[in-house]
Coordinates of C-alpha atoms and ligand atoms in Angstrom, one line a residue:
X293 CA 90.3 124.8 83.0
X294 CA 87.4 126.5 84.7
X295 CA 88.0 129.9 86.1
X296 CA 86.6 130.7 89.4
X297 CA 85.8 134.2 90.5
X298 CA 84.5 134.2 94.0
X299 CA 84.7 131.1 96.1
X300 CA 84.0 131.5 99.7
X301 CA 81.7 130.4 102.4
X302 CA 78.3 131.8 103.3
X303 CA 80.2 133.6 106.1
X304 CA 81.9 135.5 103.2
X305 CA 85.0 135.8 105.2
X306 CA 87.1 134.4 102.4
X307 CA 88.2 137.0 99.9
X308 CA 87.6 136.9 96.1
X309 CA 90.6 135.5 94.2
X310 CA 91.2 134.6 90.6
X311 CA 91.9 130.9 90.5
X312 CA 91.9 128.2 87.9
X313 CA 90.5 125.0 89.1
X314 CA 92.8 122.1 88.4
X315 CA 91.0 118.8 87.7
X316 CA 94.3 116.9 87.9
X317 CA 94.4 117.7 91.6
X318 CA 90.8 116.6 92.2
X319 CA 89.7 120.1 93.1
X320 CA 86.0 120.1 94.1
X321 CA 85.6 122.8 96.6
X322 CA 83.1 122.7 99.4
X323 CA 81.3 126.0 99.9
X324 CA 78.2 125.1 101.9
X325 CA 78.7 126.5 105.4
X326 CA 76.2 124.1 106.9
X327 CA 77.9 121.0 105.6
X328 CA 81.3 122.3 106.5
X329 CA 80.2 122.9 110.1
X330 CA 78.6 119.4 110.3
X331 CA 81.9 117.8 109.1
X332 CA 84.1 119.7 111.6
X333 CA 81.6 118.9 114.4
X334 CA 82.1 115.1 113.8
X335 CA 85.7 115.2 114.8
X336 CA 86.7 115.5 118.5
X337 CA 88.4 118.8 118.4
X338 CA 89.2 121.1 121.3
X339 CA 91.6 123.9 122.0
X340 CA 94.4 121.4 122.7
X341 CA 93.9 119.4 119.5
X342 CA 96.1 119.3 116.4
X343 CA 94.2 118.9 113.2
X344 CA 96.0 117.5 110.2
X345 CA 94.2 118.6 107.0
X346 CA 95.0 117.2 103.6
X347 CA 94.1 119.5 100.7
X348 CA 92.9 122.7 102.4
X349 CA 92.0 124.1 98.9
X350 CA 90.9 127.7 99.4
X351 CA 90.6 127.2 103.2
X352 CA 86.8 127.1 103.8
X353 CA 87.1 124.1 106.1
X354 CA 90.5 125.2 107.5
X355 CA 88.9 128.4 108.7
X356 CA 86.4 126.4 110.8
X357 CA 89.1 124.0 112.0
X358 CA 91.2 126.9 113.2
X359 CA 88.3 128.2 115.2
X360 CA 88.2 125.0 117.2
X361 CA 91.8 123.6 117.3
X362 CA 95.1 124.6 118.7
X363 CA 96.9 124.2 115.4
X364 CA 96.1 123.0 111.9
X365 CA 98.9 121.3 109.9
X366 CA 97.7 121.4 106.3
X367 CA 99.2 119.8 103.2
X368 CA 98.4 121.4 99.9
X369 CA 100.0 120.2 96.6
X370 CA 98.9 123.2 94.5
X371 CA 101.4 126.0 94.8
X372 CA 98.9 128.5 93.4
X373 CA 96.7 128.0 96.4
X374 CA 99.4 128.9 98.9
X375 CA 99.2 132.7 98.7
X376 CA 95.4 132.5 98.6
X377 CA 95.2 130.4 101.7
X378 CA 97.7 132.5 103.6
X379 CA 95.8 135.7 102.6
X380 CA 92.4 134.2 103.4
X381 CA 93.3 132.8 106.8
X382 CA 96.1 135.0 108.2
X383 CA 96.5 132.8 111.2
X384 CA 99.9 131.8 112.5
X385 CA 98.3 128.7 114.1
X386 CA 98.1 127.3 110.6
X387 CA 101.2 125.4 109.5
X388 CA 101.0 125.0 105.7
X389 CA 103.1 122.6 103.8
X390 CA 103.1 123.0 100.1
X391 CA 103.8 119.4 99.1
X392 CA 102.3 116.1 97.9
X393 CA 101.0 114.3 101.0
X394 CA 102.2 111.0 99.6
X395 CA 105.8 112.2 99.8
X396 CA 105.6 113.3 103.5
X397 CA 106.3 111.6 106.8
X398 CA 103.3 112.9 108.8
X399 CA 104.6 111.8 112.2
X400 CA 107.9 113.5 111.5
X401 CA 106.1 116.7 110.5
X402 CA 104.0 116.6 113.7
X403 CA 107.1 116.1 115.9
X404 CA 108.8 119.1 114.2
X405 CA 105.9 121.3 115.4
X406 CA 107.5 120.9 118.8
X407 CA 104.2 121.3 120.6
X408 CA 102.0 119.1 122.8
X409 CA 98.5 118.1 122.0
X410 CA 95.7 116.3 123.8
X411 CA 94.8 114.5 120.6
X412 CA 95.6 114.5 116.9
X413 CA 92.8 114.1 114.3
X414 CA 92.8 114.1 110.5
X415 CA 90.1 116.0 108.7
X416 CA 90.0 116.2 105.0
X417 CA 87.8 116.6 101.9
X418 CA 90.1 114.3 99.9
X419 CA 90.9 114.4 96.2
X420 CA 89.0 111.4 95.0
X421 CA 91.7 110.1 92.6
X422 CA 94.0 109.2 95.5
X423 CA 91.6 108.7 98.5
X424 CA 92.6 105.1 99.2
X425 CA 96.4 105.5 98.9
X426 CA 96.2 108.5 101.3
X427 CA 94.2 106.7 103.9
X428 CA 96.3 103.6 103.7
X429 CA 99.5 105.7 104.1
X430 CA 98.1 107.4 107.2
X431 CA 96.9 104.1 108.7
X432 CA 100.1 102.3 107.9
X433 CA 102.7 105.0 108.8
X434 CA 101.2 107.2 111.5
X435 CA 101.2 106.2 115.1
X436 CA 100.0 109.7 116.2
X437 CA 96.7 110.1 114.2
X438 CA 94.0 108.4 116.1
X439 CA 90.8 109.6 114.4
X440 CA 90.0 110.5 110.8
X441 CA 87.0 112.4 109.4
X442 CA 87.1 112.1 105.7
X443 CA 85.0 113.1 102.8
X444 CA 85.2 110.6 99.9
X445 CA 83.1 109.2 97.1
X446 CA 80.0 107.5 98.6
X447 CA 80.8 104.3 96.7
X448 CA 84.3 104.1 98.4
X449 CA 82.8 105.0 101.8
X450 CA 80.3 102.0 101.3
X451 CA 83.2 99.7 100.6
X452 CA 85.1 100.9 103.7
X453 CA 82.1 100.2 106.0
X454 CA 80.4 97.2 104.4
X455 CA 79.9 93.9 106.2
X456 CA 80.4 90.3 105.0
X457 CA 78.1 88.8 102.4
X458 CA 77.1 92.2 100.9
X459 CA 78.0 93.4 97.4
X460 CA 80.4 96.2 98.6
X461 CA 82.4 93.9 100.9
X462 CA 86.0 93.4 99.5
X463 CA 89.6 93.4 100.5
X464 CA 89.5 97.2 101.2
X465 CA 86.6 96.7 103.7
X466 CA 88.7 94.0 105.5
X467 CA 91.9 96.1 105.7
X468 CA 90.1 99.2 106.8
X469 CA 88.0 97.4 109.4
X470 CA 91.1 95.5 110.6
X471 CA 92.7 98.8 111.6
X472 CA 89.7 101.0 112.5
X473 CA 86.1 101.3 113.7
X474 CA 84.5 103.1 110.8
X475 CA 81.1 104.4 109.9
X476 CA 79.4 106.7 107.5
X477 CA 78.6 109.8 109.4
X478 CA 77.1 112.0 106.7
X479 CA 76.0 111.7 103.1
X480 CA 76.7 114.7 100.9
X481 CA 75.1 115.4 97.5
X482 CA 77.3 116.4 94.6
X483 CA 75.5 119.8 94.3
X484 CA 77.3 121.3 97.2
X485 CA 80.7 121.3 95.5
X486 CA 82.2 123.8 93.1
X487 CA 82.6 122.4 90.5
X488 CA 80.1 119.5 91.2
X489 CA 81.8 116.1 90.8
X490 CA 80.0 113.3 88.9
X491 CA 79.3 111.3 92.0
X492 CA 77.8 111.8 95.5
X493 CA 80.0 111.8 98.5
X494 CA 80.0 110.7 102.1
X495 CA 81.9 111.6 105.2
X496 CA 83.4 108.7 107.0
X497 CA 84.3 108.7 110.7
X498 CA 87.2 106.4 111.5
X499 CA 88.7 105.6 114.9
X500 CA 92.0 103.8 114.9
X501 CA 91.7 100.7 117.0
X502 CA 93.9 100.9 120.2
X503 CA 94.3 97.2 120.3
X504 CA 93.7 94.7 117.5
X505 CA 92.7 91.2 118.8
X506 CA 93.4 88.6 117.6
X507 CA 96.5 90.0 115.9
X508 CA 98.1 88.3 112.8
X509 CA 101.3 86.5 113.4
X510 CA 102.7 87.9 110.2
X511 CA 101.3 91.1 108.7
X512 CA 102.7 90.4 105.2
X513 CA 101.0 87.0 105.1
X514 CA 97.7 88.5 106.4
X515 CA 97.6 91.4 103.9
X516 CA 98.5 89.1 101.0
X517 CA 95.9 86.6 102.1
X518 CA 93.2 89.2 102.2
X519 CA 94.2 90.7 98.7
X520 CA 94.4 87.2 97.1
X521 CA 91.2 85.9 98.6
X522 CA 89.2 88.5 96.6
X523 CA 91.1 88.3 93.3
X524 CA 88.1 86.8 91.6
X525 CA 84.8 87.3 93.5
X526 CA 83.0 84.4 91.9
X527 CA 85.7 81.9 92.6
X528 CA 85.9 80.0 95.9
X529 CA 88.5 80.9 98.5
X530 CA 90.4 77.7 97.7
X531 CA 90.6 78.5 94.0
X532 CA 91.8 82.1 94.6
X533 CA 94.3 81.2 97.2
X534 CA 95.8 78.3 95.4
X535 CA 96.6 80.5 92.4
X536 CA 98.2 83.2 94.6
X537 CA 100.2 81.1 97.1
X538 CA 102.5 78.1 97.1
X539 CA 100.0 75.8 98.7
X540 CA 97.9 72.9 97.3
X541 CA 94.1 72.9 97.1
X542 CA 93.9 69.9 99.3
X543 CA 95.9 71.5 102.1
X544 CA 93.8 74.7 101.8
X545 CA 90.5 72.7 101.9
X546 CA 91.6 70.8 104.9
X547 CA 92.7 74.0 106.7
X548 CA 89.3 75.6 106.0
X549 CA 87.3 72.6 107.2
X550 CA 89.5 72.3 110.3
X551 CA 88.6 75.9 111.1
X552 CA 84.9 75.2 110.6
X553 CA 84.3 76.6 107.1
X554 CA 82.9 74.9 104.1
X555 CA 85.4 73.9 101.4
X556 CA 83.4 76.0 98.9
X557 CA 83.4 79.2 101.1
X558 CA 83.9 82.5 99.3
X559 CA 86.0 85.4 100.6
X560 CA 83.0 87.6 101.0
X561 CA 81.6 85.3 103.7
X562 CA 84.7 85.8 106.0
X563 CA 84.8 88.4 108.8
X564 CA 88.0 90.3 109.6
X565 CA 88.7 88.0 112.5
X566 CA 88.2 85.0 110.2
X567 CA 90.9 86.3 107.9
X568 CA 93.2 86.8 110.9
X569 CA 92.6 83.3 112.1
X570 CA 93.1 81.8 108.6
X571 CA 96.3 83.8 108.1
X572 CA 97.7 82.5 111.4
X573 CA 97.5 78.9 110.0
X574 CA 100.2 79.8 107.5
X575 CA 103.7 81.1 107.6
X576 CA 106.0 82.9 105.1
X577 CA 106.8 79.6 103.2
X578 CA 103.5 80.1 101.3
X579 CA 104.4 83.6 100.1
Ligands
SAM635 N1 89.4 121.2 101.5 C1 89.0 122.0 100.3 C2 87.5 122.1 100.3 O1 86.8 121.2 101.0 O2 86.9 122.9 99.6 C3 89.5 121.4 99.0 C4 89.1 119.9 98.7 S1 89.5 119.3 97.1 C5 88.4 118.0 97.0 C6 91.1 118.5 97.3 C7 92.3 119.3 97.7 O3 93.4 118.5 97.8 C8 92.6 120.4 96.6 O4 92.9 121.6 97.2 C9 93.9 119.8 95.9 O5 94.7 120.8 95.3 C10 94.5 119.0 97.1 N2 95.4 117.9 96.7 C11 95.3 117.1 95.6 N3 96.2 116.1 95.6 C12 97.0 116.4 96.7 C13 98.1 115.7 97.3 N4 98.7 114.6 96.7 N5 98.7 116.2 98.4 C14 98.1 117.3 99.0 N6 97.1 118.0 98.5 C15 96.5 117.5 97.4

């Protein structure tokens, strides 16, 4: 465990605290004031906004978010950070929940604030070991969060935003782009973190789609189809799908040809809309 003496921003408004960095919680703190400002400027935050922050750490980003927003609802798993955060920030507009974000119902927590907001955005420098589960949870469960500004590993950010027929395009790209309009807003070198992680990072700006068109007839079929299609990248779609579903290769080939694809098409060639169209050809019998 590395011991950290001072950790603050260049504003030096955060006090010096003794704190042991916990790798198991993915703690890589961001101390560069310029980067912190650039991240908080990406999100649409005004005095009527609620910002949901996951993993406030020592509060360097939280401090800037509180300058801009009406309230910050922050989830921090590490109980040792709670007294430090409260001492650093001393702001009753911060609602701090000491819990694992994966165990919370975010919309219920927002409702319990009993306040009204013009918009609700999520801003986070996420622990890298659970980036994808956290984002999927928010996208699947929350109807209130409409915009996300998230620091993650550059490699994962590339997957989220990649387009068909590129090496980074996979099932995650399809699911994320099914739900959101996403782009990489900022690349961040590892050197600006304490301690520095092994990989570079990027901030992704995600806007939850208000309307998804066309929409899958059955979400379970759609999600399983997307997952199964990419099981083995080198295999054709027909081969991957026939091993994952109760459907013959012939029926699959015919369906693909009817929709205008080649029999030997691979998953990486299909757009999000192609996957929706294809999933709408099947029903639950194939699951
Ligand atoms: N926001 C701070 C910053 O930018 O300096 C800290 C970012 S650090 C990469 C990730 C933070 O998420 C840590 O404070 C860590 O303790 C917290 N964390 C890790 N797992 C968590 C979980 N499951 N739920 C809530 N917070 C978590």
